[in-house]
Short mmCIF file of C-alpha atoms in Angstrom, two decimals:
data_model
loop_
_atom_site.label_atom_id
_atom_site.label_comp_id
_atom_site.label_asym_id
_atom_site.label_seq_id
_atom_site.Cartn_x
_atom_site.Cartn_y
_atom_site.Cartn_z
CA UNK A 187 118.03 128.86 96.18
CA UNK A 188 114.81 126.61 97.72
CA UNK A 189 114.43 123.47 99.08
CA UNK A 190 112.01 121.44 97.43
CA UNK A 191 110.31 118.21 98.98
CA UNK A 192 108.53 115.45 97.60
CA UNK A 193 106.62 113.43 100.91
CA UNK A 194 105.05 110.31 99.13
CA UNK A 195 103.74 106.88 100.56
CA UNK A 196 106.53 105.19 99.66
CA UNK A 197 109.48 107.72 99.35
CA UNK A 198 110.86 110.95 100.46
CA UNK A 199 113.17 113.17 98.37
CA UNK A 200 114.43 116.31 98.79
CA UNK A 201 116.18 119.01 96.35
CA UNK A 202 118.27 121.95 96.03
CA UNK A 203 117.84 124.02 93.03
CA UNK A 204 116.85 128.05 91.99
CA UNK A 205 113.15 126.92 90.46
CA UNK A 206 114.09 127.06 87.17
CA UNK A 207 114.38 122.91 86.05
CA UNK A 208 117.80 122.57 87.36
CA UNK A 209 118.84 120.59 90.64
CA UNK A 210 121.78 121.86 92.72
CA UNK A 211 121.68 118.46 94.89
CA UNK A 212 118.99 115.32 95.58
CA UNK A 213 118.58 113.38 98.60
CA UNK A 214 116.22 110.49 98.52
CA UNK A 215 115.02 108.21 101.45
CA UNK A 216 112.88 105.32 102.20
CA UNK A 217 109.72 105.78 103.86
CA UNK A 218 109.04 103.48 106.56
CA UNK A 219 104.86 103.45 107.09
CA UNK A 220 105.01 101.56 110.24
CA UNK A 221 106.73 104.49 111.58
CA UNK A 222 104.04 107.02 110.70
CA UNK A 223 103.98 109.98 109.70
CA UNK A 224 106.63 111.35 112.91
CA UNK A 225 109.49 109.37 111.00
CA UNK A 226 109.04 111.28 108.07
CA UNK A 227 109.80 114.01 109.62
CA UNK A 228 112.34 113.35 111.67
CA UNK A 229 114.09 112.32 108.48
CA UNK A 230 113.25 115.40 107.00
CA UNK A 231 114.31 117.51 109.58
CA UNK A 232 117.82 115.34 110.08
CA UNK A 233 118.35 115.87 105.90
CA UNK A 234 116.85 119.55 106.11
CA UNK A 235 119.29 120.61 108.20
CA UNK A 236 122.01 119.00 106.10
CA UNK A 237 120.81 121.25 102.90
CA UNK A 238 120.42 124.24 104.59
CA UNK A 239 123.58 124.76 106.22
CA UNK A 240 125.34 123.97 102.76
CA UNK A 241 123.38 125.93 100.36
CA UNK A 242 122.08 129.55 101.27
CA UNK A 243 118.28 128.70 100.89
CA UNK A 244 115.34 131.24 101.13
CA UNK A 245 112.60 129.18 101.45
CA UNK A 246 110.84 125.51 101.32
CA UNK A 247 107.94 124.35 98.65
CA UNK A 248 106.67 121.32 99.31
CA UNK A 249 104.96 118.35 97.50
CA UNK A 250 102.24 115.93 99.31
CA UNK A 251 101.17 112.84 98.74
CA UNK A 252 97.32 113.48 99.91
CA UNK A 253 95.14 116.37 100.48
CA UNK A 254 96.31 119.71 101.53
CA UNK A 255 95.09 123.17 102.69
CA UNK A 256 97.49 125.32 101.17
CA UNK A 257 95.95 128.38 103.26
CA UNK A 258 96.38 127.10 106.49
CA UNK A 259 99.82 125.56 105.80
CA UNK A 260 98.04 122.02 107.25
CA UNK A 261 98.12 118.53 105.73
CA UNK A 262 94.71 117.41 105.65
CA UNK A 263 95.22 113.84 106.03
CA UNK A 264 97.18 111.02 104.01
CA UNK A 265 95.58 107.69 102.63
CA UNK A 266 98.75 105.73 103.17
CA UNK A 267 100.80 106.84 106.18
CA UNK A 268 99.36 107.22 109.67
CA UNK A 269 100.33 110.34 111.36
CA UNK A 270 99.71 113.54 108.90
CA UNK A 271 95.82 114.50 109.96
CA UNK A 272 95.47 117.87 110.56
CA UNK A 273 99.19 118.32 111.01
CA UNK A 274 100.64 122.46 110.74
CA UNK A 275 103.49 121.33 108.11
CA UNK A 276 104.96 124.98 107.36
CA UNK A 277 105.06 125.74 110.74
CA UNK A 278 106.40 122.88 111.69
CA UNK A 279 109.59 123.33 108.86
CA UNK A 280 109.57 126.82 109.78
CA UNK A 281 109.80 125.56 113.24
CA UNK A 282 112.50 122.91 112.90
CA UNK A 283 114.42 124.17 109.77
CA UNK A 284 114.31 127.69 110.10
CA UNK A 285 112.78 128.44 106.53
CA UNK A 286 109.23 129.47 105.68
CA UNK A 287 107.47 126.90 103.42
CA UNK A 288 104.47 126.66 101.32
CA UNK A 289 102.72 123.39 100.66
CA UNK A 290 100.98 121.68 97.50
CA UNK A 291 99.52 118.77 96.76
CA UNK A 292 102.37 116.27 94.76
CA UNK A 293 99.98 115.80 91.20
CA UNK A 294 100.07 119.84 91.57
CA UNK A 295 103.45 120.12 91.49
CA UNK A 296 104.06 117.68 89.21
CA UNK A 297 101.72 119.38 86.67
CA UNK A 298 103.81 122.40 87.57
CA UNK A 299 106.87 121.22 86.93
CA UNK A 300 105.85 119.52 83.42
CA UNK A 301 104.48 122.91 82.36
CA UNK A 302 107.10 124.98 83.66
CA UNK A 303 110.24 122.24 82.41
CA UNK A 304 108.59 119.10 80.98
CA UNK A 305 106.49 118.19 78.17
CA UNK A 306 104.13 121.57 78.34
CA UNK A 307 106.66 124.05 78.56
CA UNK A 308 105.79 125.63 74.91
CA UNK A 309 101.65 125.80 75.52
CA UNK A 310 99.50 126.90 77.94
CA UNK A 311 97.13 125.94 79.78
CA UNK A 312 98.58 122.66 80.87
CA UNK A 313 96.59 119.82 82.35
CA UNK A 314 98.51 116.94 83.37
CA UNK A 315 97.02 113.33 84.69
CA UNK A 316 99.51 111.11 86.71
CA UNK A 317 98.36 107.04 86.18
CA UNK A 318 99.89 104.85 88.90
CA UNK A 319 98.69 103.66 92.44
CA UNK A 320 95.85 105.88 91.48
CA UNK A 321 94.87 108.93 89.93
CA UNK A 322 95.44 112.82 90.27
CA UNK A 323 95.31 115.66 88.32
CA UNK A 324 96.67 119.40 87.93
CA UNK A 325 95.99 122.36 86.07
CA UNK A 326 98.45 125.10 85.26
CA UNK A 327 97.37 128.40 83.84
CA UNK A 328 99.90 131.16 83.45
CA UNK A 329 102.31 128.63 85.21
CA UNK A 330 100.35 128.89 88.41
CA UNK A 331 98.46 125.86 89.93
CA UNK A 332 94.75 126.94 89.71
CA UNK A 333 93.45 125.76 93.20
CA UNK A 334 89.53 126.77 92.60
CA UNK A 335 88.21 127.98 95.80
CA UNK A 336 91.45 126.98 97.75
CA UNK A 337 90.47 123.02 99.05
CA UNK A 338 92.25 121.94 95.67
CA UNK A 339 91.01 121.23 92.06
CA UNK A 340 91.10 118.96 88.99
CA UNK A 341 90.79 115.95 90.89
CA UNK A 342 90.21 113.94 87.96
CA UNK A 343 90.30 110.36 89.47
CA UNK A 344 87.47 111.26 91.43
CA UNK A 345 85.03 111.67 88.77
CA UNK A 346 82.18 109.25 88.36
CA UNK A 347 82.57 107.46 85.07
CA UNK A 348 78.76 107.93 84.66
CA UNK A 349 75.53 108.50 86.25
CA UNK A 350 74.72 105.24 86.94
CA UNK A 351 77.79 105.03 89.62
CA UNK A 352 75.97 106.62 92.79
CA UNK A 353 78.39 104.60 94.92
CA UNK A 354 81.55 107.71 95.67
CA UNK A 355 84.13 104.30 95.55
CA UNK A 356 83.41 103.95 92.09
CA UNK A 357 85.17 106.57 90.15
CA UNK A 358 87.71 106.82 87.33
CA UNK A 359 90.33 106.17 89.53
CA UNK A 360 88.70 102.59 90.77
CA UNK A 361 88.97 101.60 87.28
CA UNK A 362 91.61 102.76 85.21
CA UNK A 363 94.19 103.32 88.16
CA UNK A 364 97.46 100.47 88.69
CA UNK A 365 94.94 98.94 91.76
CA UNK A 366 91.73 99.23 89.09
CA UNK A 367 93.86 97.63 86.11
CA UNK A 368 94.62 94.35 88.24
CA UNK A 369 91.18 94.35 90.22
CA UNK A 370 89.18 93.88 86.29
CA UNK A 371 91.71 91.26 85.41
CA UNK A 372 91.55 89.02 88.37
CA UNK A 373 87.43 89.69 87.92
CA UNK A 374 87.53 88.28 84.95
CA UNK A 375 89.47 85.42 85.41
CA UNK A 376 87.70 84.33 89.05
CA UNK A 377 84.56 84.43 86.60
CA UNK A 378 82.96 87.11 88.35
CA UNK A 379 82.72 89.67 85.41
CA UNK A 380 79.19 90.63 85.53
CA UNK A 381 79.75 94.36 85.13
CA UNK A 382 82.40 94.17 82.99
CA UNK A 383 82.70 95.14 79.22
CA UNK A 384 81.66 92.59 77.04
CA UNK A 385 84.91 92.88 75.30
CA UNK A 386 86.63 90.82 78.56
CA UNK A 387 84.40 88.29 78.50
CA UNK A 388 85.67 85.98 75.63
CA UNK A 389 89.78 86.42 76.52
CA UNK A 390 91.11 83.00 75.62
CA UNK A 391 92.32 80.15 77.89
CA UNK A 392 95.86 80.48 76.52
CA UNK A 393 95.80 84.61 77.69
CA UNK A 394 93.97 83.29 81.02
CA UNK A 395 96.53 81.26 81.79
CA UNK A 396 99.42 83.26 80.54
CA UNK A 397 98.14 85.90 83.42
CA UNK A 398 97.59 83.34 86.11
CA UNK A 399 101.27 82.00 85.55
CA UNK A 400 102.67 85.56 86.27
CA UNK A 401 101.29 85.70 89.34
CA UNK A 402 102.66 81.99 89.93
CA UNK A 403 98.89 80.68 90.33
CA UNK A 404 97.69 82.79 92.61
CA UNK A 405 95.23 85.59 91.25
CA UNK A 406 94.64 87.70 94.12
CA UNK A 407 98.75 88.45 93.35
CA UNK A 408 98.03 89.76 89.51
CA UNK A 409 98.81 93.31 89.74
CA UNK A 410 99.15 96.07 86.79
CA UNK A 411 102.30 95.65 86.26
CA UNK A 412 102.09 91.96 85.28
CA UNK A 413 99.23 93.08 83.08
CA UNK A 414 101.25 95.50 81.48
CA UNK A 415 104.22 93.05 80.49
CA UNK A 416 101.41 90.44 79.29
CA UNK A 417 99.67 93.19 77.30
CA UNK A 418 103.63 94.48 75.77
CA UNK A 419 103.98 90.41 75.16
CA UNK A 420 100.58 90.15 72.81
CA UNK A 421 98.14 88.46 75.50
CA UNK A 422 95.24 89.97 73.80
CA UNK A 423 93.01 89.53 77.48
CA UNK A 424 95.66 91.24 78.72
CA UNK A 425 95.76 94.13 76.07
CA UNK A 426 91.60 94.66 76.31
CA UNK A 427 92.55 95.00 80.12
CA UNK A 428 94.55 97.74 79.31
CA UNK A 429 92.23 99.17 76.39
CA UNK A 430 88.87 99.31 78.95
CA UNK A 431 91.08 101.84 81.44
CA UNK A 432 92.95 103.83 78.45
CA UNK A 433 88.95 104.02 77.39
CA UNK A 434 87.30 105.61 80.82
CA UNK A 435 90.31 107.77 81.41
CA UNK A 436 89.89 109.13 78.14
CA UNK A 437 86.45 109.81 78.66
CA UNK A 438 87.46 111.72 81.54
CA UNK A 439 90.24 113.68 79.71
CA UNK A 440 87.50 114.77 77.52
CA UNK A 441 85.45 116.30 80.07
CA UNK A 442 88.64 117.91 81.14
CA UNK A 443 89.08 119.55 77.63
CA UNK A 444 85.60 120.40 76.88
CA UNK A 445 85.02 122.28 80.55
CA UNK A 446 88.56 123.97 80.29
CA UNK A 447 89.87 123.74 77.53
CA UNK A 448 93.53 123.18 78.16
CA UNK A 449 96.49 123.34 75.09
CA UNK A 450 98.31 120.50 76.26
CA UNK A 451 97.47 117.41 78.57
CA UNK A 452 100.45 115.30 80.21
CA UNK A 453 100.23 112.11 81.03
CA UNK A 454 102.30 110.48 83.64
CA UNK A 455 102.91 107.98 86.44
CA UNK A 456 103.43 104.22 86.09
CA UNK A 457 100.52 102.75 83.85
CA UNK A 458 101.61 105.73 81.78
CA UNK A 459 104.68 103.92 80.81
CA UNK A 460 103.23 101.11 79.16
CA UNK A 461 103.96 100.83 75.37
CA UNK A 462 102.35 104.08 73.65
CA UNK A 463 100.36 101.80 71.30
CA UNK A 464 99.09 99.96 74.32
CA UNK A 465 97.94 102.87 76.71
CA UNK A 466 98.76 106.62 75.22
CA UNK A 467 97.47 106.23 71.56
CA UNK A 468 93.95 104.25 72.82
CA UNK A 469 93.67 107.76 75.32
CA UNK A 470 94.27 109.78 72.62
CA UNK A 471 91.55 107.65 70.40
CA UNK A 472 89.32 107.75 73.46
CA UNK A 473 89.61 112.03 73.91
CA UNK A 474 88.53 112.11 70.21
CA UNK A 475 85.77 110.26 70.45
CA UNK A 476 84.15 111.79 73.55
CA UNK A 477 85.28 115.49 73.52
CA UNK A 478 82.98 118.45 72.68
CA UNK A 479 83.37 118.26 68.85
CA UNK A 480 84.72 121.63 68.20
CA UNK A 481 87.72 121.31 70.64
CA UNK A 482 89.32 118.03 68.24
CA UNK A 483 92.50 119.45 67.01
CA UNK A 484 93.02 122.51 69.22
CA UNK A 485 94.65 120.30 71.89
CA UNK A 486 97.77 117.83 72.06
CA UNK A 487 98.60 114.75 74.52
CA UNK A 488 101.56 113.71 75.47
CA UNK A 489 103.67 111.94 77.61
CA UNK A 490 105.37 113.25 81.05
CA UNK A 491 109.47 113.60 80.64
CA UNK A 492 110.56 114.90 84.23
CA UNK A 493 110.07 111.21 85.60
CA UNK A 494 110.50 110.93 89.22
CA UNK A 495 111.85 113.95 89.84
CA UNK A 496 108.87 115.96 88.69
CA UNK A 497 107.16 116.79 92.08
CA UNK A 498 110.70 118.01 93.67
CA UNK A 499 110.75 120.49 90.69
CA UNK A 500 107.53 122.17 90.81
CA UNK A 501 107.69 122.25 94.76
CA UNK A 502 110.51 124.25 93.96
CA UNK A 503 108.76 126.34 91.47
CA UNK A 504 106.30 126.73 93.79
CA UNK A 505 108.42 128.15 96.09
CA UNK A 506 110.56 130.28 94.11
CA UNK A 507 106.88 131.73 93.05
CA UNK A 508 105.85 132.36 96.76
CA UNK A 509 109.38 133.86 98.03
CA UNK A 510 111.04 135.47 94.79
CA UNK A 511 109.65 139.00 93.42
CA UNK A 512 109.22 136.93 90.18
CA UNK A 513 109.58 133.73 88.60
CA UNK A 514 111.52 133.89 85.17
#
């Protein structure tokens, strides 16, 4: 048996399970940001502890919110919790635990664990896209996490949705992420919608105001999710929002397929779970339009099933990969 961590911005969780889809026992926790990066770990070496004097447990995979060197064992940093730069993770569990771990980055796992268990298990290779806060991306080959030359790859977000975006802030993450979703709506109805899609431009007053009352008046509150429930509700503004993002990721997903030509891309996080006519089919509409002509048909998208639990599984795939003589 492994221990498997998930170490997010806003939550911790930690399972028990043999890598193969199954969980033996789950512990979640809050994570406090104001206490950095050193109350995470105290929590996870209180709950560690716990786990591994109940279960017999060979080793610890872990799943990170943020950049990783998966080498050196080190977090690189993390955009939302103070605390993590530079900081010698698998020693430190090895150190405080008693268990040798190997780190990934969480979209990694998660894409492991949806190709291993979730909606990719029968094709291969898997690419898989998590939609929420903002945007990362995972591919699978063989049901190993292909890393490129070991400082991580298929960091989808973080393509520029053109050549006319020189500015490294303006990606495909900036605009079709949860934060990228809200930031074009409230553009649009402060009036300042210079750069955006024509399309936005003529939303009616009655769908300007529906959005506005959500966020009880107050724009700068409008986030995805109230855009979401609009959109689900038939504010057509609201649904155009939506269709602009479901466009650029698309476009990205295409370059995705055309430059590696994966069987089956996943879709997940919390945008993801908007209505499938409202988000998933206008992907899938967008893939076709810009992919390399010859790959239409020889590929399949569909939506992630493992829900939260998704990143705790494929650490522990990960390290029943790293510290079992075989993964089957």
């Amino acid at each position: 048996m492994y221990l498997g961590i998930e170490i997010g911005g806003t939550k911790l969780q930690l399972g028990v399970g043999h890598g193969d889809g199954r969980l033996l026992a789950m512990e979640r926790r809050n994570v406090d940001i104001a206490q950095g990066g050193e109350g995470i770990r105290a929590q996870i070496r209180d709950v560690g502890r716990e786990l591994a004097a109940k279960f017999s447990l060979r080793g610890i995979g872990v799943g990170f919110g943020g950049p990783i060197d998966a080498a050196a064992g080190t977090v690189v940093t993390s955009h939302q919790v103070e605390g993590w730069t530079g900081f010698p993770l698998a020693r430190w569990l090895e150190e405080n635990i008693g268990l040798p771990a190997v780190l990934g980055n969480d979209a990694d796992m998660a894409a492991l664990a949806e190709a291993c268990y979730g909606a990719g298990r029968d094709g291969d290779p898997v690419f898989y896209v998590t939609v929420g806060t903002g945007i990362g991306g995972g591919l699978v080959i063989n049901r190993r996490v292909y890393n490129g030359s070991g400082w991580g790859a298929s960091e989808i977000g973080h393509l520029r949705p053109g050549i006319e975006f020189t500015d490294s802030h303006a990606t495909i993450e900036s605009l079709a992420a949860g934060p990228g979703i809200a930031r074009t709506a409230r553009a649009t109805l402060a009036g300042d919608a210079e750069q955006l899609p024509k399309t936005l431009h003529s939303a009616s007053a009655k769908d300007r105001d529906d959005l506005r009352a959500r966020a009880n008046g107050d724009v700068k509150q409008l986030t995805a999710k109230h855009v979401a429930e609009a959109a689900a509700e038939g504010n057509g503004f609201a649904q155009a929002v939506l269709a602009r993002a479901a466009q650029v990721l698309g476009w990205a997903i295409a370059q995705v397929i055309t430059l590696n030509g994966p069987k089956i891309v996943v879709i997940g996080g919390g945008v993801a779970l908007a209505p499938e006519p409202l988000f998933l089919q206008p992907v899938r509409e967008a893939v076709a339009q810009y992919v390399f002509p010859p790959a239409r048909g020889k590929y399949e998208i569909r939506a992630a099933e493992l829900g939260e639990e998704m990143v705790v599984h494929g650490a522990l795939a990960l390290a029943a990969e790293r510290f079992a003589a075989c993964n089957q």
